[in-house]
Structures are given as structure tokens and as C-alpha cells.
Amino acid sequence: MLENRKFIIIGVFCLVGLLYAARLFYLQILDDSYALESSSNSIKRVIEVPYRGQIYDRSGKLMVYNTPVYDLYVTPKRVKIPDTLAFCRMMDITLPEFDSIMNLAKGYSAVKPSVFLRQLSKEDYARIQDALVDYRGFEPVMSSMRTYPAHTMANALGYVSEISKKRLETQETPYYRQGDYVGHNGLEEAYEVDLRGRRGIKYVMQNVRGVDKGSFKNGEFDTAAVAGKNLYTGIDIDVQRYADSLMLNKVGAVIALDPSTGEIITSVSAPTYDPNLLSSRFFSKNYRKLISNPYKPLINRPVMASYRPGSTFKLIQALIAQQQGSLFTSTYYSHAGSPMRCHCRGGNNLRGAVQNSCNPYFYQVFRKYIYHNGNPNTFKASALGLQEWHDHVIKFGIGEKLGVDLPSELRGNLPTVGFYDKAYRGEFRWKFSNIYSLSIGEGELLISPLKLANLAATIANRGWYITPHYVKGIGNMGEGIPEKYKEKHYTDIDPQYYLPVIEGMRMAVAAGTVKKDADINGIDLCGKTGTSQNAKFGHAHDHSIFIGFAPMNNPKIAIAVFVENAGWGGVAAASVAALVAERYLKRKTEATKLNDWLLKQNYMPPLSMLPQPRTSASTPKKPADTATKKVLPKDSLRRPKPMLTLARGNEKLRIKNEE
């Protein structure tokens, strides 16, 4: 019995020994992966960064591409520089800059390579290539730099720069390394995963001195880099550049889209800058200049700026009141009984009120709407009516993010019953006399140019819109975009109620509030003007607004234009919109008189009118209860009964309005 146990134990040990021997044979003879890991001293792992995807306009014209450049890396422990001053002159850097870069490299690692100079052009690299052999520890690596041949749409495109420490630490899936380039803002950030491609890895043998000796195992373990996907946008680059020229010496935004698809045709944020400024090794210096510019060129105004919509909002009032049954096309209102002033003579029906932008008319429309289902003498009726109003308006995309394919869209503000309850410290402490400025798009309403362009598209489509978007194809034209950019969103307004509003919009351009020259032959432009109050600079510097679409039937373009400090909406903003629509529809500019006049206009506010940067010494500390403080904003349309607003929210939104 004992003899049998001895043989069993010996057998178990022999079996374990055989298993270990077999495993060692597999690891050392058959499997090369561990040999690769153990050869780190003789095999160099080279990361191959793929080319980012390129960006095209709607007709296939190149808007963004990659230019080959060289990044120069340094390994501090291997550095040997016979003459530092001569080296600095060759690299076109100063001695303090050299010391700073080397200290950063040593702080990162003495034995690992880090960036010494980025984005050397082919010409710069050719100039130093032969001389680099005399300086050990420096290694050039081929890279690429984003180039913008159209020199336009900087804010919407975004830029590419080195990944920030915060973004590096918070990435959900580990992918980026220190020193990697990543998209910031605009399309570069929104479509980063598609544009960046997939990195490759190449294993290269080297001797003890670090000299490359060829590919390891003939590239058996190498993985090829995969270039990023190209983006195809709905932008018409020719119209885009023309719109840029019209907005020279102006502050504001132009946003135009195709109503049938939601594709954005033109996106102008003025003043702007050349996107190539943020695509070179002088990024930091150029960025500092742009961020300190008092006219705020880094703000993407079409989606980030919030303005009071002014009289353009009357279009929504007309539509929802008809749907409610409190307004008919034949409904007639004079100026009697209204606290609002107006430039027209009064006595309008619905079409005439849209044509002439009659303030008292839409005061009465809004009042009838709010009290339609209740007693006009009760606070409760005001709350019920405002809630119904809010529920109708929000279906036009107002007061919420539309979902445009940019990372910087703001929600704006569509006041609710709760908003006024909080502002007036308690339920039913406010009434219609506190909110009637909403009837003409003033008060607490704040809307971006993008949302007003979307409103124009909704009216052009007689009741639906597709979420506005810049990109119409990923990888291939017309493929790969999310389904949400194909889905129709319907308002709850019957199509029949759009016709009188559209007819009034056409009359506004042909014989209403629009500058006569802006009614261009062959365009059949329908539109609505607006003049948004600018409380800070006074009414002489109100913002000029226009929204519209063309042609009247089977519209091809919907547009919104904001020109800050330009006064009447029917002059500056309407002229820009008409010329942009003409260029898109006709592919040329025939209204040369209007074009020449507009190019001469300068609406840039003087620097003395702009907010001055505050120093820490001069900036007073805000009290802790600022969030609940109430202020009375100036509003000349209803000075007897001013409206209360929350100070913090009002201050924040006003800054966005006037920047």
C-alpha cells in the first residue's frame, strides 16, 4: 500500500514537471510576444500617428487638409551640444527658450524622448537636417499640421492642439498620451473620434548606441496606422466667403441652412480670424492675442451668442395664437389700448401687422392669448395662459438646445411660470403687465441666431424642421451621420396657419419694413425684421436682426442675420440676408448697388464702449446673496411697470448678448 502511494506521488511530481517544461517550451520557442517584451533594450516601439481626416464643403472643395511637418524630439540624457549658441541660432530660438524647453524635458524624463520643437516645415527641416548629425539626442519625427486653404469659418471648424492635462486625466477610454494632438472646439472636437483615425505601432531593432537596424521580424508584430475619416459638410464655401466679406467691420452672425435637410450652408461669426493662426507652432502666442481681443473673435456667435429676438418673435406669436383660436387672419387691432409705441399708422389685420411689424397689434394678440381661457382679472389666468404659451413656443426649438453638431451650443432662455414665481417671490405675485414685453420678443427671451434660422426653416416648411447640422457625410458623402439629423420635428401648428404669416413676410420685404434695395429681383425673399434693444449702449446702438427664406414657394435657403449696434433690422441685417440668398440661389451678385453700400458700412463699436478687463485690485467682491438680488432693467417700451429679473442670470446672459 505504501509502495503504491510512493509511485503516485512521484507520478504527480513528474506530471507537474512536464507541464512546466511544456509551458516554458511554448513561451521560449513558439511564442515571440514575451521575447518582444524582454528585448526592450534592443527593440524600439515606434508609435505611428495617422493623418487626421480632411474636411470638405458641399461640392467637394477642400476646407481642411494636412500638411506634412516635422516634430523634433529630445532625449536629455543623450544630449551632446558642442556649441549651444550656434544650436539656438540654427533652431531660431533664444537661449532662455532653450533652457526652458530642456528643463521641461528633464522634468518629464531624462531617458525618454519628449517634444523639443513642433511643426517644423519641410523647408526648416531641410535647413537643419545635415547639421543635426552633430547634435546627439535629437530625433526628427514626421507629423502633420492642419491647413485651412479657404481661410474662413474658424469658429465652426475649431482647431487642433496638444491635449490638456485635465482632458488627459479625465478620458473615459485610455487612448491619448502626453503630447498627443486633439481637436478643440467646433467640428474638430465634435467629430474627434472619426477624424483622429487609429494609431499604428512599428517595432524597430537598434544597437546599443540607438542606431536603427531595420524592422523586427520583418514587421510581423507591426500594426498599420489607419487614417481618420473625412468629413463632408453642407457648407457652400463660395457663399461662406462672400458672407464673410459682407460682415467686415461688423459684429454679429450669419447662419443659413437648407430647410429641406437642415444642412448648414453658411456660418459666419464676426469678427473672425484666420484659422491658420491656431495651426502653427506659434499657437500660444496667437491664442493669447485672440483671447485678449476686446471684440471676442473666439466666440462662435451663431450658436453661442444669446440675443433678444425682437420683432422676429412676432411670427411665433401669430402662429400659436391662430392655433389656439384667439387670432384670425381678419382680426383687426388699432393702436388704442396699448402701452407700446409703434412706427406704423395702426389699423392692421394679421398680414398687415407682420408686414409693418406693428407692436400694439402683437401686444393685443399676446394679451388675448394669455387670457383666452380665463378671467383677465386673476393672477391664476396669467399663469395658465403663460404655461400654454410656453408649451407651444418650445416646440419651435426655443428655450432648449437644438442638438447641432458642435460642442458649444447654448440653451438660451424661454421664461416659465416658475421663473416669474421665483423672480417675484411667490406664486401669483406677477401678472400680464409684468410680462407683456414678451409679445414683441423683448424681456427675458434670449435666442441664438441658429435658433432663429431654424425658425425661418420651420416656417418655410410649413410646420417642421430637421435639426440643423454642419456635417452631411462621414467617410463618404451622404453616409454615416446620426439618424437624428434625418428626423423631422413637427410643431403643433396646422399648416393652414402658416400661409397668412408667409404672405405677411413677403409683403414685409416687398413693401414693408425692409430696405427697398433688399427686395432683389428673382429671389422672392420672405422675411421679418427685428430690432433688439441694447440696454447698455442705448437705442442708437440697438441690434439689427432679420430672418427669412427664399424663394417663397419651394424654399431653398433659410437665413438669420444679427448685426450688433446697427439699428433697424430692415437695413443692415436684411441687406446681408438678401445678398447672401441671392449669391446662393443665382451663384452671382446682381444687386451691386446694395452690395457696394453694405461693404462701406462700419458698425464696429468703439473700444471705449466695450467692457474693459478688470484687475484683481479693482474688481469688487460680490455679496453672497447676489443670486437672489433683483434689478430693474431699462426698457423704454414700458417704463411705468418695469420687469423684475434675476440678477445673476441676467448679468450672465447680457454679457453674451453684448460680446
XYZ file of C-alpha atoms in Angstrom, residues 23-642:
620
model
C 4.874 25.794 -20.899
C 8.473 27.012 -20.943
C 8.971 25.436 -24.376
C 5.922 27.277 -25.686
C 6.937 30.624 -24.183
C 10.579 30.472 -25.244
C 10.348 28.711 -28.591
C 6.849 29.094 -30.021
C 5.552 32.408 -28.573
C 7.501 35.541 -29.586
C 5.464 38.027 -27.559
C 7.490 37.626 -24.391
C 10.711 37.735 -26.378
C 9.493 41.047 -27.746
C 8.871 42.391 -24.245
C 12.254 41.211 -22.991
C 14.021 42.875 -25.894
C 13.096 46.411 -24.889
C 16.742 47.396 -24.752
C 17.310 46.406 -28.374
C 13.875 46.898 -29.932
C 12.283 50.336 -30.160
C 8.486 50.684 -30.141
C 7.583 53.493 -32.562
C 4.072 54.971 -32.500
C 2.789 55.938 -35.940
C 0.263 58.773 -35.740
C -2.294 58.623 -38.559
C -3.326 61.571 -40.696
C -6.483 63.257 -39.457
C -9.461 63.140 -41.756
C -9.923 66.067 -44.124
C -12.975 68.349 -44.272
C -14.830 69.276 -47.485
C -17.655 71.616 -48.407
C -20.951 70.545 -50.014
C -19.454 70.412 -53.533
C -16.273 68.556 -52.560
C -13.973 71.578 -52.228
C -11.251 71.101 -49.636
C -11.657 73.193 -46.478
C -9.167 71.483 -44.135
C -6.236 69.239 -45.025
C -2.941 68.029 -43.539
C 0.449 69.500 -44.397
C 3.488 67.272 -43.641
C 5.751 68.763 -40.961
C 8.407 67.509 -38.558
C 8.445 67.382 -34.766
C 11.867 67.418 -33.152
C 12.179 65.225 -30.041
C 14.952 65.344 -27.444
C 16.230 62.690 -25.008
C 18.028 64.736 -22.295
C 20.428 62.017 -21.144
C 21.777 61.543 -24.662
C 22.127 65.242 -25.500
C 25.552 66.453 -26.552
C 25.775 70.028 -27.886
C 29.253 71.376 -28.698
C 28.060 74.995 -29.107
C 24.732 75.928 -27.507
C 24.546 79.413 -29.006
C 25.182 78.081 -32.519
C 22.497 75.455 -31.933
C 19.989 78.125 -30.805
C 20.719 80.256 -33.865
C 20.177 77.231 -36.102
C 16.842 76.469 -34.405
C 15.808 80.137 -34.391
C 15.205 80.172 -30.636
C 16.720 82.164 -27.792
C 18.978 80.753 -25.097
C 16.310 81.239 -22.365
C 13.802 79.358 -24.561
C 16.337 76.551 -24.984
C 16.891 76.323 -21.221
C 13.135 76.323 -20.553
C 12.443 73.534 -23.059
C 15.306 71.404 -21.747
C 14.161 71.827 -18.141
C 10.671 70.683 -19.103
C 12.113 67.689 -20.962
C 14.258 66.697 -17.971
C 11.276 67.108 -15.680
C 9.319 64.683 -17.837
C 12.099 62.075 -18.189
C 15.846 62.093 -18.673
C 15.785 58.872 -20.684
C 12.540 59.180 -22.636
C 12.102 61.433 -25.680
C 9.849 64.478 -25.411
C 8.990 67.309 -27.778
C 11.668 69.945 -28.302
C 10.137 71.822 -31.275
C 6.874 71.129 -33.021
C 5.752 71.593 -36.598
C 8.952 72.384 -38.434
C 8.122 72.948 -42.083
C 9.798 70.906 -44.792
C 11.945 73.926 -45.598
C 13.005 74.425 -41.965
C 13.796 70.748 -41.566
C 15.811 70.670 -44.791
C 17.831 73.614 -43.466
C 18.851 71.832 -40.235
C 18.805 68.199 -41.364
C 22.516 67.874 -42.181
C 23.609 69.800 -39.094
C 21.572 67.596 -36.721
C 24.128 64.764 -37.017
C 26.500 66.893 -34.914
C 23.989 67.100 -32.055
C 23.286 63.818 -30.294
C 19.980 63.256 -28.513
C 17.744 64.970 -31.084
C 15.441 62.957 -33.310
C 13.023 64.234 -36.013
C 9.624 62.562 -36.329
C 7.354 63.195 -39.309
C 3.985 64.650 -38.368
C 1.277 66.815 -39.921
C -0.285 70.235 -39.406
C -3.850 71.297 -40.128
C -4.098 73.759 -43.018
C -7.134 75.866 -43.938
C -6.945 76.942 -47.591
C -10.250 78.837 -47.506
C -9.153 80.986 -44.526
C -12.716 81.047 -43.203
C -15.165 79.598 -40.648
C -12.556 79.397 -37.901
C -15.066 79.225 -35.030
C -17.179 76.428 -36.504
C -14.201 74.336 -37.642
C -12.300 74.569 -34.352
C -8.593 73.819 -34.124
C -6.136 71.063 -33.215
C -3.636 71.449 -30.385
C -1.846 69.468 -27.695
C -4.155 67.668 -25.287
C -4.618 69.380 -21.944
C -3.679 67.748 -18.669
C -7.295 67.804 -17.495
C -8.597 66.117 -20.640
C -5.778 63.574 -20.468
C -6.716 62.632 -16.902
C -10.479 62.501 -17.485
C -10.606 60.463 -20.719
C -13.041 57.570 -20.303
C -11.172 55.126 -22.539
C -7.353 55.359 -22.350
C -6.162 56.409 -25.782
C -4.269 59.702 -25.675
C -0.754 60.155 -24.337
C 1.013 63.271 -23.153
C 1.914 65.396 -26.164
C -0.829 63.995 -28.404
C -2.811 66.389 -30.562
C -6.584 66.530 -30.201
C -9.448 68.568 -31.630
C -10.690 71.571 -29.661
C -13.993 73.365 -30.278
C -16.034 73.194 -33.456
C -16.126 70.218 -35.778
C -12.584 69.212 -34.826
C -13.835 68.398 -31.321
C -17.344 67.210 -32.157
C -16.034 64.609 -34.637
C -12.702 63.871 -32.912
C -13.219 60.092 -32.807
C -13.922 59.969 -36.548
C -11.188 62.421 -37.536
C -8.315 61.063 -35.433
C -8.092 57.622 -37.058
C -6.226 54.761 -35.341
C -2.592 54.779 -34.299
C -0.148 52.187 -35.595
C 2.842 50.555 -33.893
C 6.142 49.701 -35.532
C 8.954 47.693 -33.890
C 12.469 48.631 -34.978
C 15.729 46.937 -33.970
C 18.549 49.132 -32.740
C 22.066 48.616 -31.439
C 23.457 49.733 -28.074
C 24.084 53.204 -29.482
C 20.465 53.573 -30.582
C 21.142 53.253 -34.296
C 18.225 51.660 -36.196
C 18.996 48.259 -37.686
C 15.747 47.548 -39.524
C 12.332 46.140 -38.790
C 11.927 43.485 -36.108
C 10.952 40.085 -37.569
C 10.098 41.712 -40.891
C 7.244 43.682 -39.362
C 5.361 40.624 -38.112
C 4.208 42.462 -34.996
C 3.660 45.861 -36.641
C 0.179 47.347 -36.932
C -0.517 49.907 -39.628
C -1.948 53.319 -38.795
C -5.436 53.950 -40.150
C -6.148 57.470 -41.385
C -9.128 59.337 -39.957
C -12.403 59.572 -41.805
C -13.111 62.585 -43.979
C -15.997 64.920 -43.188
C -18.307 66.285 -45.875
C -20.210 69.369 -44.764
C -23.202 71.258 -46.111
C -21.161 74.471 -46.257
C -21.056 76.310 -49.577
C -17.528 77.715 -49.395
C -18.129 80.352 -52.088
C -21.196 81.735 -50.300
C -19.367 81.437 -46.979
C -16.500 83.644 -48.113
C -18.922 86.144 -49.644
C -20.873 86.363 -46.377
C -17.564 86.892 -44.553
C -16.841 89.882 -46.761
C -20.268 91.411 -46.046
C -19.630 91.181 -42.296
C -16.298 93.005 -42.367
C -16.277 95.894 -39.866
C -19.335 94.426 -38.185
C -20.069 92.377 -35.073
C -22.674 89.646 -35.335
C -23.609 86.426 -37.056
C -24.958 84.982 -40.297
C -26.364 81.474 -40.328
C -28.097 79.950 -43.365
C -29.389 76.435 -43.895
C -31.266 74.268 -46.346
C -34.816 73.984 -44.919
C -35.446 70.593 -46.507
C -32.400 68.884 -44.982
C -31.232 71.018 -42.051
C -27.754 71.241 -43.608
C -25.980 74.469 -42.681
C -24.906 76.376 -45.802
C -23.153 79.358 -44.229
C -21.934 80.048 -40.703
C -20.332 83.435 -40.078
C -19.199 84.738 -36.725
C -17.946 88.314 -36.927
C -15.354 89.455 -36.244
C -13.453 86.331 -37.147
C -9.833 85.266 -37.637
C -7.758 83.123 -39.975
C -7.912 79.536 -38.626
C -4.316 79.011 -39.731
C -3.258 81.244 -36.807
C -4.038 78.387 -34.402
C -2.420 75.750 -36.564
C 1.257 76.506 -36.218
C 3.970 76.237 -33.583
C 3.127 79.831 -32.665
C -0.249 78.677 -31.340
C 0.231 80.000 -27.795
C 1.262 83.483 -28.900
C -1.587 83.762 -31.419
C -4.154 82.365 -28.983
C -3.191 84.923 -26.339
C -3.710 87.732 -28.841
C -7.142 86.423 -29.849
C -8.375 85.849 -26.317
C -7.367 89.380 -25.303
C -9.122 90.969 -28.309
C -11.994 93.082 -26.887
C -14.238 92.180 -29.831
C -14.143 88.487 -28.765
C -13.355 86.757 -32.087
C -13.137 83.362 -30.347
C -16.888 83.383 -29.566
C -18.834 81.332 -32.105
C -21.776 83.727 -32.256
C -24.200 81.646 -34.388
C -24.521 79.053 -31.607
C -23.035 80.709 -28.507
C -24.422 84.258 -28.535
C -27.818 84.934 -26.978
C -29.867 87.911 -28.140
C -33.355 89.180 -27.564
C -35.132 88.200 -30.806
C -37.077 91.440 -31.048
C -39.895 91.609 -33.585
C -38.850 88.393 -35.335
C -40.572 86.624 -32.437
C -43.913 88.040 -33.569
C -44.035 85.254 -36.163
C -44.334 82.648 -33.412
C -46.985 84.735 -31.625
C -49.060 84.861 -34.804
C -48.806 81.110 -35.390
C -49.622 79.868 -31.885
C -52.464 82.381 -31.431
C -54.122 81.137 -34.630
C -53.748 77.555 -33.427
C -55.298 78.495 -30.067
C -58.240 80.134 -31.804
C -57.673 83.577 -30.310
C -56.454 85.120 -33.594
C -57.857 85.079 -37.134
C -56.440 86.459 -40.375
C -59.180 89.106 -40.369
C -58.610 90.123 -36.736
C -58.137 93.899 -36.663
C -56.367 95.904 -33.951
C -55.618 99.594 -33.837
C -53.066 101.263 -31.576
C -55.718 102.075 -28.971
C -55.325 100.461 -25.569
C -51.657 99.551 -25.982
C -48.814 100.977 -23.855
C -46.378 100.301 -26.708
C -45.204 102.781 -29.280
C -45.098 101.917 -32.974
C -43.706 103.377 -36.181
C -46.710 102.330 -38.325
C -50.060 104.129 -38.527
C -52.055 101.327 -36.965
C -55.184 99.565 -38.055
C -53.828 96.226 -39.303
C -55.095 92.743 -39.908
C -52.720 89.804 -39.430
C -50.918 90.112 -42.776
C -50.532 93.871 -42.372
C -49.269 93.502 -38.805
C -46.491 91.160 -39.981
C -45.731 93.435 -42.951
C -45.482 96.580 -40.797
C -44.231 94.900 -37.601
C -46.938 96.547 -35.526
C -46.085 96.472 -31.800
C -49.585 97.320 -30.457
C -51.119 94.619 -32.674
C -48.968 91.875 -31.161
C -49.424 93.301 -27.678
C -53.159 92.647 -28.137
C -52.503 89.225 -29.701
C -50.371 88.176 -26.733
C -52.850 89.560 -24.211
C -55.751 87.740 -25.847
C -53.674 84.555 -25.913
C -52.736 84.713 -22.222
C -56.313 85.369 -21.070
C -58.082 83.243 -23.682
C -59.100 80.526 -21.230
C -59.552 82.540 -18.054
C -60.606 85.719 -16.320
C -58.229 88.578 -17.270
C -58.521 89.936 -13.750
C -56.927 86.988 -11.990
C -53.285 86.107 -11.400
C -54.095 82.449 -11.988
C -55.304 83.157 -15.515
C -51.950 84.756 -16.337
C -50.102 81.679 -15.105
C -52.328 79.252 -17.025
C -52.023 81.281 -20.207
C -48.251 81.621 -19.902
C -47.854 77.888 -19.354
C -49.856 77.170 -22.518
C -47.760 79.770 -24.369
C -44.525 78.185 -23.168
C -45.626 74.693 -24.228
C -46.373 75.940 -27.755
C -43.205 78.011 -28.184
C -40.799 75.322 -27.012
C -41.872 73.098 -29.905
C -40.144 75.542 -32.247
C -36.833 74.632 -30.587
C -36.785 77.786 -28.460
C -35.508 77.564 -24.884
C -33.601 74.299 -25.339
C -30.589 73.002 -27.207
C -31.407 72.039 -30.785
C -28.601 69.477 -30.876
C -26.396 70.979 -33.597
C -23.166 69.019 -34.131
C -20.946 71.472 -32.247
C -19.876 71.174 -28.600
C -20.634 74.782 -27.645
C -24.386 75.322 -28.224
C -26.178 77.305 -25.526
C -29.770 76.772 -24.453
C -30.882 80.385 -24.356
C -33.856 81.382 -22.209
C -37.585 80.832 -22.574
C -39.195 82.065 -19.335
C -41.570 79.783 -17.480
C -44.230 80.297 -14.825
C -41.712 79.088 -12.251
C -39.192 81.649 -13.467
C -41.564 84.536 -12.713
C -42.774 82.992 -9.455
C -39.179 82.913 -8.269
C -38.365 86.387 -9.571
C -41.402 87.916 -7.897
C -41.033 85.967 -4.651
C -44.106 83.861 -4.594
C -46.873 82.317 -6.653
C -49.325 84.680 -8.414
C -47.456 87.854 -7.421
C -46.964 88.798 -11.048
C -49.475 89.462 -13.821
C -49.689 90.318 -17.521
C -48.427 93.864 -17.028
C -45.133 92.352 -15.849
C -44.574 90.118 -18.895
C -46.116 91.845 -21.896
C -42.718 92.764 -23.387
C -42.548 89.084 -24.410
C -45.160 89.905 -27.050
C -42.543 91.668 -29.193
C -39.552 89.452 -28.380
C -38.095 91.515 -25.548
C -37.924 90.915 -21.799
C -36.355 87.687 -20.633
C -36.346 85.973 -24.029
C -32.856 85.052 -25.257
C -32.337 83.193 -28.532
C -29.275 82.317 -30.609
C -29.001 83.129 -34.336
C -29.062 79.390 -35.069
C -32.497 79.009 -33.470
C -33.898 81.924 -35.439
C -32.549 80.430 -38.673
C -34.247 77.200 -37.632
C -37.476 79.158 -37.033
C -37.224 80.527 -40.580
C -36.749 76.971 -41.868
C -39.751 75.755 -39.865
C -41.996 78.422 -41.381
C -40.571 77.721 -44.847
C -41.511 74.043 -44.375
C -44.971 74.955 -43.080
C -44.522 73.340 -39.682
C -41.467 71.067 -39.384
C -37.706 71.193 -39.218
C -34.718 68.869 -39.229
C -32.099 69.561 -36.548
C -29.511 71.906 -38.112
C -26.138 70.252 -38.696
C -22.832 71.039 -40.386
C -21.766 67.547 -41.465
C -23.721 65.682 -44.138
C -21.391 62.710 -44.547
C -18.675 60.867 -42.599
C -16.222 58.863 -44.669
C -18.381 59.221 -47.766
C -20.747 61.924 -48.994
C -24.209 61.413 -47.522
C -23.237 58.496 -45.254
C -22.542 57.960 -41.606
C -24.371 60.885 -39.995
C -26.565 60.155 -36.931
C -30.238 59.436 -37.538
C -31.243 62.498 -35.510
C -30.034 64.643 -38.416
C -32.576 62.994 -40.709
C -35.629 63.082 -38.422
C -38.384 65.651 -38.908
C -39.593 67.571 -35.847
C -43.148 68.862 -36.094
C -44.685 71.825 -34.323
C -48.310 71.542 -33.246
C -49.424 74.287 -35.649
C -51.697 73.321 -38.542
C -50.085 74.048 -41.962
C -53.010 76.311 -42.948
C -51.960 78.903 -40.354
C -48.546 79.413 -41.933
C -49.871 80.862 -45.205
C -51.035 84.287 -43.933
C -47.809 84.658 -41.943
C -45.696 83.822 -45.021
C -47.703 86.258 -47.125
C -47.083 88.946 -44.500
C -43.347 88.120 -44.564
C -43.263 88.535 -48.332
C -45.079 91.866 -48.012
C -42.558 92.987 -45.380
C -39.738 92.614 -47.917
C -41.635 93.946 -50.919
C -43.336 96.957 -49.295
C -42.827 96.893 -45.554
C -40.052 97.319 -43.015
C -37.189 96.128 -45.253
C -34.827 98.470 -47.117
C -36.130 98.802 -50.681
C -32.901 97.658 -52.361
C -33.014 94.392 -50.388
C -36.043 93.211 -52.400
C -33.843 91.708 -55.114
C -35.458 90.626 -58.386
C -35.749 86.889 -58.859
C -35.205 85.999 -55.178
C -38.790 86.276 -53.871
C -37.444 86.718 -50.342
C -39.854 86.393 -47.405
C -38.681 87.808 -44.107
C -39.250 89.508 -40.810
C -37.179 92.321 -39.355
C -36.296 92.818 -35.725
C -34.582 95.480 -33.645
C -33.279 94.076 -30.374
C -32.870 96.503 -27.520
C -29.317 97.155 -26.388
C -29.815 98.443 -22.858
C -26.129 99.078 -22.242
C -25.340 101.306 -25.218
C -28.761 102.900 -25.731
C -31.263 102.659 -28.584
C -28.900 104.316 -31.054
C -26.936 101.078 -30.923
C -29.758 98.504 -30.950
C -29.062 95.231 -32.716
C -30.283 94.742 -36.282
C -31.995 91.363 -36.901
C -33.545 89.679 -39.894
C -34.828 86.169 -40.517
C -36.291 84.836 -43.733
C -36.237 82.314 -46.537
C -36.255 82.250 -50.324
C -37.931 81.682 -52.626
C -41.460 81.944 -51.260
C -42.537 78.602 -52.734
C -40.276 75.542 -52.531
C -37.693 77.418 -50.414
C -34.003 76.567 -50.883
C -32.418 78.691 -48.170
C -33.445 79.902 -44.700
C -31.330 82.551 -43.014
C -30.885 84.593 -39.847
C -28.636 87.655 -39.559
C -27.621 89.623 -36.476
C -25.620 92.835 -36.819
C -24.872 94.320 -33.432
C -25.166 98.076 -32.875
C -26.557 98.597 -36.403
C -30.054 99.841 -35.553
C -33.114 98.924 -37.627
C -33.389 95.303 -38.681
C -34.705 96.210 -42.111
C -31.473 97.951 -43.086
C -28.199 96.231 -42.188
C -29.364 92.687 -41.317
C -31.953 92.472 -44.113
C -29.393 93.662 -46.677
C -26.888 90.986 -45.642
C -29.562 88.281 -45.783
C -30.808 89.340 -49.215
C -27.320 89.402 -50.727
C -26.377 86.019 -49.242
C -29.620 84.469 -50.529
C -29.024 85.966 -53.977
C -25.453 84.622 -54.141
C -26.625 81.136 -53.132
C -29.606 80.987 -55.496
C -28.121 82.797 -58.520
C -24.419 81.975 -57.930
C -23.627 85.640 -58.578
C -24.334 89.121 -57.227
C -26.523 91.317 -59.404
C -27.578 93.768 -56.674
C -24.267 95.592 -56.936
C -25.612 98.878 -55.566
C -26.736 97.206 -52.331
C -23.506 95.191 -52.190
C -21.313 98.291 -52.545
C -23.317 100.218 -49.959
C -23.116 97.420 -47.399
C -19.374 96.903 -47.826
C -18.831 100.550 -46.862
C -20.797 100.299 -43.605
C -18.864 100.107 -40.358
C -20.823 99.154 -37.243
C -17.883 98.245 -35.009
C -18.436 99.806 -31.574
C -15.524 101.950 -30.382
C -13.249 100.331 -27.831
C -14.408 102.842 -25.237
C -17.887 101.254 -25.351
C -16.642 97.717 -24.732
C -16.224 96.091 -21.300
C -12.733 96.766 -20.001
C -10.747 93.930 -18.411
C -10.792 94.152 -14.649
C -7.761 93.735 -12.443
C -7.888 91.829 -9.189
C -7.275 95.078 -7.316
C -10.170 96.943 -8.933
C -12.728 94.137 -9.037
C -15.109 94.431 -6.093
C -16.189 91.271 -4.353
C -19.782 90.290 -4.994
C -22.027 89.800 -1.973
C -23.001 86.262 -1.126
C -26.698 86.889 -1.848
C -26.201 88.061 -5.466
C -28.171 85.051 -6.735
C -31.410 86.388 -5.258
C -30.851 90.091 -5.836
C -33.383 91.783 -8.147
C -32.719 94.565 -10.627
C -34.911 96.726 -12.810
C -33.554 96.725 -16.385
C -34.248 99.789 -18.516
C -36.996 99.225 -21.020
C -38.354 102.354 -22.694
C -41.343 100.471 -24.091
C -42.832 100.005 -20.635
C -41.092 102.208 -18.128
C -44.170 102.650 -15.916
C -44.145 98.953 -14.979
C -40.622 97.583 -15.287
